[in-house]
Amino acid sequence: MALHVALDVGTSATRLATADGSVFLSETSVVAVDTHTGDIVDVGNGAWRTVARDPRHVVNFRPLANGTTVDFDVAARLLRAMFDRAGFGRFSRIHATMSVPALATSIERR
């Protein structure tokens, strides 16, 4: 049986909610990126703590700005990390509904 979730990827926060309306994950839409390797160090609220601990080569990056996606690869890795943090594995059966801005282009909707 699949779990039905709603996904709201906003410029400031990403939220996952269940079908009954209860929000079970709400974190900031920020990714901590290592500038030397390009790897993602942490996402969400943990990204702020990571930059505070090791500010030399780790910077915060927001993959979404003004309701549009700035960097698709980083945004996809942000979503994967959020689903992992919520406890969904790679092979979990999830039916997700995602909100999309009305003025989004066809590329952004995809």
mmCIF file with all atom_site columns, C-alpha atoms in Angstrom:
data_model
loop_
_atom_site.group_PDB
_atom_site.id
_atom_site.type_symbol
_atom_site.label_atom_id
_atom_site.label_alt_id
_atom_site.label_comp_id
_atom_site.label_asym_id
_atom_site.label_entity_id
_atom_site.label_seq_id
_atom_site.pdbx_PDB_ins_code
_atom_site.Cartn_x
_atom_site.Cartn_y
_atom_site.Cartn_z
_atom_site.occupancy
_atom_site.B_iso_or_equiv
_atom_site.pdbx_formal_charge
_atom_site.auth_seq_id
_atom_site.auth_comp_id
_atom_site.auth_asym_id
_atom_site.auth_atom_id
_atom_site.pdbx_PDB_model_num
ATOM 1   C CA . MET A 1 1   ? 0.000  0.000  0.000   1.00 0.00 ? 1   MET A CA 1
ATOM 2   C CA . ALA A 1 2   ? 1.339  3.426  -0.945  1.00 0.00 ? 2   ALA A CA 1
ATOM 3   C CA . LEU A 1 3   ? 1.542  6.440  1.314   1.00 0.00 ? 3   LEU A CA 1
ATOM 4   C CA . HIS A 1 4   ? -0.033 9.629  -0.040  1.00 0.00 ? 4   HIS A CA 1
ATOM 5   C CA . VAL A 1 5   ? 1.918  12.806 0.705   1.00 0.00 ? 5   VAL A CA 1
ATOM 6   C CA . ALA A 1 6   ? 1.749  16.432 -0.370  1.00 0.00 ? 6   ALA A CA 1
ATOM 7   C CA . LEU A 1 7   ? 4.983  18.258 -1.152  1.00 0.00 ? 7   LEU A CA 1
ATOM 8   C CA . ASP A 1 8   ? 5.292  22.038 -0.991  1.00 0.00 ? 8   ASP A CA 1
ATOM 9   C CA . VAL A 1 9   ? 8.697  23.214 -2.177  1.00 0.00 ? 9   VAL A CA 1
ATOM 10  C CA . GLY A 1 10  ? 8.815  26.893 -1.377  1.00 0.00 ? 10  GLY A CA 1
ATOM 11  C CA . THR A 1 11  ? 11.493 29.533 -1.629  1.00 0.00 ? 11  THR A CA 1
ATOM 12  C CA . SER A 1 12  ? 11.834 29.703 2.150   1.00 0.00 ? 12  SER A CA 1
ATOM 13  C CA . ALA A 1 13  ? 10.611 26.282 3.369   1.00 0.00 ? 13  ALA A CA 1
ATOM 14  C CA . THR A 1 14  ? 9.928  22.767 2.129   1.00 0.00 ? 14  THR A CA 1
ATOM 15  C CA . ARG A 1 15  ? 7.015  20.924 3.702   1.00 0.00 ? 15  ARG A CA 1
ATOM 16  C CA . LEU A 1 16  ? 5.813  17.327 3.519   1.00 0.00 ? 16  LEU A CA 1
ATOM 17  C CA . ALA A 1 17  ? 2.279  16.596 4.701   1.00 0.00 ? 17  ALA A CA 1
ATOM 18  C CA . THR A 1 18  ? 0.151  13.473 4.905   1.00 0.00 ? 18  THR A CA 1
ATOM 19  C CA . ALA A 1 19  ? -3.264 13.018 3.290   1.00 0.00 ? 19  ALA A CA 1
ATOM 20  C CA . ASP A 1 20  ? -5.023 13.973 6.533   1.00 0.00 ? 20  ASP A CA 1
ATOM 21  C CA . GLY A 1 21  ? -3.311 17.397 6.485   1.00 0.00 ? 21  GLY A CA 1
ATOM 22  C CA . SER A 1 22  ? -0.742 16.924 9.239   1.00 0.00 ? 22  SER A CA 1
ATOM 23  C CA . VAL A 1 23  ? 2.688  18.360 8.415   1.00 0.00 ? 23  VAL A CA 1
ATOM 24  C CA . PHE A 1 24  ? 5.427  15.917 9.374   1.00 0.00 ? 24  PHE A CA 1
ATOM 25  C CA . LEU A 1 25  ? 8.445  17.692 7.882   1.00 0.00 ? 25  LEU A CA 1
ATOM 26  C CA . SER A 1 26  ? 8.994  21.423 7.571   1.00 0.00 ? 26  SER A CA 1
ATOM 27  C CA . GLU A 1 27  ? 12.519 22.689 6.991   1.00 0.00 ? 27  GLU A CA 1
ATOM 28  C CA . THR A 1 28  ? 14.171 25.591 5.232   1.00 0.00 ? 28  THR A CA 1
ATOM 29  C CA . SER A 1 29  ? 14.954 25.188 1.529   1.00 0.00 ? 29  SER A CA 1
ATOM 30  C CA . VAL A 1 30  ? 18.692 25.665 1.975   1.00 0.00 ? 30  VAL A CA 1
ATOM 31  C CA . VAL A 1 31  ? 21.542 23.393 0.899   1.00 0.00 ? 31  VAL A CA 1
ATOM 32  C CA . ALA A 1 32  ? 25.071 23.524 2.353   1.00 0.00 ? 32  ALA A CA 1
ATOM 33  C CA . VAL A 1 33  ? 27.508 22.935 -0.517  1.00 0.00 ? 33  VAL A CA 1
ATOM 34  C CA . ASP A 1 34  ? 31.247 22.248 -0.236  1.00 0.00 ? 34  ASP A CA 1
ATOM 35  C CA . THR A 1 35  ? 32.884 24.658 -2.704  1.00 0.00 ? 35  THR A CA 1
ATOM 36  C CA . HIS A 1 36  ? 35.980 22.449 -3.139  1.00 0.00 ? 36  HIS A CA 1
ATOM 37  C CA . THR A 1 37  ? 34.200 19.244 -4.174  1.00 0.00 ? 37  THR A CA 1
ATOM 38  C CA . GLY A 1 38  ? 30.697 20.428 -5.074  1.00 0.00 ? 38  GLY A CA 1
ATOM 39  C CA . ASP A 1 39  ? 29.163 17.851 -2.727  1.00 0.00 ? 39  ASP A CA 1
ATOM 40  C CA . ILE A 1 40  ? 26.125 18.573 -0.608  1.00 0.00 ? 40  ILE A CA 1
ATOM 41  C CA . VAL A 1 41  ? 27.093 18.565 3.055   1.00 0.00 ? 41  VAL A CA 1
ATOM 42  C CA . ASP A 1 42  ? 23.676 19.104 4.652   1.00 0.00 ? 42  ASP A CA 1
ATOM 43  C CA . VAL A 1 43  ? 20.175 20.337 3.831   1.00 0.00 ? 43  VAL A CA 1
ATOM 44  C CA . GLY A 1 44  ? 17.423 22.179 5.644   1.00 0.00 ? 44  GLY A CA 1
ATOM 45  C CA . ASN A 1 45  ? 17.905 23.488 9.138   1.00 0.00 ? 45  ASN A CA 1
ATOM 46  C CA . GLY A 1 46  ? 21.169 21.539 9.490   1.00 0.00 ? 46  GLY A CA 1
ATOM 47  C CA . ALA A 1 47  ? 22.713 23.546 6.651   1.00 0.00 ? 47  ALA A CA 1
ATOM 48  C CA . TRP A 1 48  ? 22.757 26.683 8.799   1.00 0.00 ? 48  TRP A CA 1
ATOM 49  C CA . ARG A 1 49  ? 24.534 24.836 11.625  1.00 0.00 ? 49  ARG A CA 1
ATOM 50  C CA . THR A 1 50  ? 27.063 23.331 9.188   1.00 0.00 ? 50  THR A CA 1
ATOM 51  C CA . VAL A 1 51  ? 28.067 26.734 7.809   1.00 0.00 ? 51  VAL A CA 1
ATOM 52  C CA . ALA A 1 52  ? 28.356 28.120 11.341  1.00 0.00 ? 52  ALA A CA 1
ATOM 53  C CA . ARG A 1 53  ? 30.779 25.298 12.277  1.00 0.00 ? 53  ARG A CA 1
ATOM 54  C CA . ASP A 1 54  ? 32.943 25.242 9.138   1.00 0.00 ? 54  ASP A CA 1
ATOM 55  C CA . PRO A 1 55  ? 32.497 28.504 7.214   1.00 0.00 ? 55  PRO A CA 1
ATOM 56  C CA . ARG A 1 56  ? 35.686 28.413 5.112   1.00 0.00 ? 56  ARG A CA 1
ATOM 57  C CA . HIS A 1 57  ? 34.669 26.195 2.213   1.00 0.00 ? 57  HIS A CA 1
ATOM 58  C CA . VAL A 1 58  ? 31.009 25.412 2.906   1.00 0.00 ? 58  VAL A CA 1
ATOM 59  C CA . VAL A 1 59  ? 28.399 27.880 1.673   1.00 0.00 ? 59  VAL A CA 1
ATOM 60  C CA . ASN A 1 60  ? 24.618 27.948 1.832   1.00 0.00 ? 60  ASN A CA 1
ATOM 61  C CA . PHE A 1 61  ? 22.792 27.827 -1.460  1.00 0.00 ? 61  PHE A CA 1
ATOM 62  C CA . ARG A 1 62  ? 19.082 28.277 -2.152  1.00 0.00 ? 62  ARG A CA 1
ATOM 63  C CA . PRO A 1 63  ? 18.127 26.230 -5.249  1.00 0.00 ? 63  PRO A CA 1
ATOM 64  C CA . LEU A 1 64  ? 14.770 28.048 -5.468  1.00 0.00 ? 64  LEU A CA 1
ATOM 65  C CA . ALA A 1 65  ? 14.276 31.799 -5.820  1.00 0.00 ? 65  ALA A CA 1
ATOM 66  C CA . ASN A 1 66  ? 11.043 33.752 -6.330  1.00 0.00 ? 66  ASN A CA 1
ATOM 67  C CA . GLY A 1 67  ? 9.072  30.549 -6.798  1.00 0.00 ? 67  GLY A CA 1
ATOM 68  C CA . THR A 1 68  ? 11.271 29.249 -9.619  1.00 0.00 ? 68  THR A CA 1
ATOM 69  C CA . THR A 1 69  ? 14.059 26.702 -9.696  1.00 0.00 ? 69  THR A CA 1
ATOM 70  C CA . VAL A 1 70  ? 17.535 28.190 -10.026 1.00 0.00 ? 70  VAL A CA 1
ATOM 71  C CA . ASP A 1 71  ? 19.528 24.936 -10.071 1.00 0.00 ? 71  ASP A CA 1
ATOM 72  C CA . PHE A 1 72  ? 17.664 21.732 -10.992 1.00 0.00 ? 72  PHE A CA 1
ATOM 73  C CA . ASP A 1 73  ? 20.392 19.319 -9.844  1.00 0.00 ? 73  ASP A CA 1
ATOM 74  C CA . VAL A 1 74  ? 20.686 20.854 -6.386  1.00 0.00 ? 74  VAL A CA 1
ATOM 75  C CA . ALA A 1 75  ? 16.890 21.083 -6.087  1.00 0.00 ? 75  ALA A CA 1
ATOM 76  C CA . ALA A 1 76  ? 16.554 17.377 -6.925  1.00 0.00 ? 76  ALA A CA 1
ATOM 77  C CA . ARG A 1 77  ? 19.173 16.481 -4.323  1.00 0.00 ? 77  ARG A CA 1
ATOM 78  C CA . LEU A 1 78  ? 17.362 18.703 -1.807  1.00 0.00 ? 78  LEU A CA 1
ATOM 79  C CA . LEU A 1 79  ? 14.125 16.786 -2.412  1.00 0.00 ? 79  LEU A CA 1
ATOM 80  C CA . ARG A 1 80  ? 15.875 13.397 -2.170  1.00 0.00 ? 80  ARG A CA 1
ATOM 81  C CA . ALA A 1 81  ? 17.456 14.423 1.142   1.00 0.00 ? 81  ALA A CA 1
ATOM 82  C CA . MET A 1 82  ? 14.106 15.684 2.474   1.00 0.00 ? 82  MET A CA 1
ATOM 83  C CA . PHE A 1 83  ? 12.392 12.385 1.611   1.00 0.00 ? 83  PHE A CA 1
ATOM 84  C CA . ASP A 1 84  ? 15.268 10.482 3.240   1.00 0.00 ? 84  ASP A CA 1
ATOM 85  C CA . ARG A 1 85  ? 15.015 12.666 6.343   1.00 0.00 ? 85  ARG A CA 1
ATOM 86  C CA . ALA A 1 86  ? 11.256 11.992 6.489   1.00 0.00 ? 86  ALA A CA 1
ATOM 87  C CA . GLY A 1 87  ? 12.014 8.267  6.618   1.00 0.00 ? 87  GLY A CA 1
ATOM 88  C CA . PHE A 1 88  ? 11.182 7.257  3.064   1.00 0.00 ? 88  PHE A CA 1
ATOM 89  C CA . GLY A 1 89  ? 13.692 4.931  1.463   1.00 0.00 ? 89  GLY A CA 1
ATOM 90  C CA . ARG A 1 90  ? 14.595 4.880  -2.195  1.00 0.00 ? 90  ARG A CA 1
ATOM 91  C CA . PHE A 1 91  ? 12.183 1.990  -2.810  1.00 0.00 ? 91  PHE A CA 1
ATOM 92  C CA . SER A 1 92  ? 9.282  3.232  -0.678  1.00 0.00 ? 92  SER A CA 1
ATOM 93  C CA . ARG A 1 93  ? 5.896  3.352  -2.353  1.00 0.00 ? 93  ARG A CA 1
ATOM 94  C CA . ILE A 1 94  ? 4.923  7.009  -2.253  1.00 0.00 ? 94  ILE A CA 1
ATOM 95  C CA . HIS A 1 95  ? 2.272  8.895  -4.174  1.00 0.00 ? 95  HIS A CA 1
ATOM 96  C CA . ALA A 1 96  ? 3.347  12.528 -3.972  1.00 0.00 ? 96  ALA A CA 1
ATOM 97  C CA . THR A 1 97  ? 1.392  15.589 -5.031  1.00 0.00 ? 97  THR A CA 1
ATOM 98  C CA . MET A 1 98  ? 3.497  18.692 -5.548  1.00 0.00 ? 98  MET A CA 1
ATOM 99  C CA . SER A 1 99  ? 2.445  22.317 -5.670  1.00 0.00 ? 99  SER A CA 1
ATOM 100 C CA . VAL A 1 100 ? 3.538  24.311 -8.719  1.00 0.00 ? 100 VAL A CA 1
ATOM 101 C CA . PRO A 1 101 ? 3.283  28.108 -9.146  1.00 0.00 ? 101 PRO A CA 1
ATOM 102 C CA . ALA A 1 102 ? 0.655  29.208 -11.667 1.00 0.00 ? 102 ALA A CA 1
ATOM 103 C CA . LEU A 1 103 ? 3.188  31.232 -13.681 1.00 0.00 ? 103 LEU A CA 1
ATOM 104 C CA . ALA A 1 104 ? 5.763  28.426 -13.930 1.00 0.00 ? 104 ALA A CA 1
ATOM 105 C CA . THR A 1 105 ? 7.113  27.569 -17.363 1.00 0.00 ? 105 THR A CA 1
ATOM 106 C CA . SER A 1 106 ? 6.657  24.102 -18.841 1.00 0.00 ? 106 SER A CA 1
ATOM 107 C CA . ILE A 1 107 ? 10.272 23.224 -17.954 1.00 0.00 ? 107 ILE A CA 1
ATOM 108 C CA . GLU A 1 108 ? 9.778  24.286 -14.339 1.00 0.00 ? 108 GLU A CA 1
ATOM 109 C CA . ARG A 1 109 ? 6.542  22.293 -14.096 1.00 0.00 ? 109 ARG A CA 1
ATOM 110 C CA . ARG A 1 110 ? 8.276  19.153 -15.294 1.00 0.00 ? 110 ARG A CA 1
#
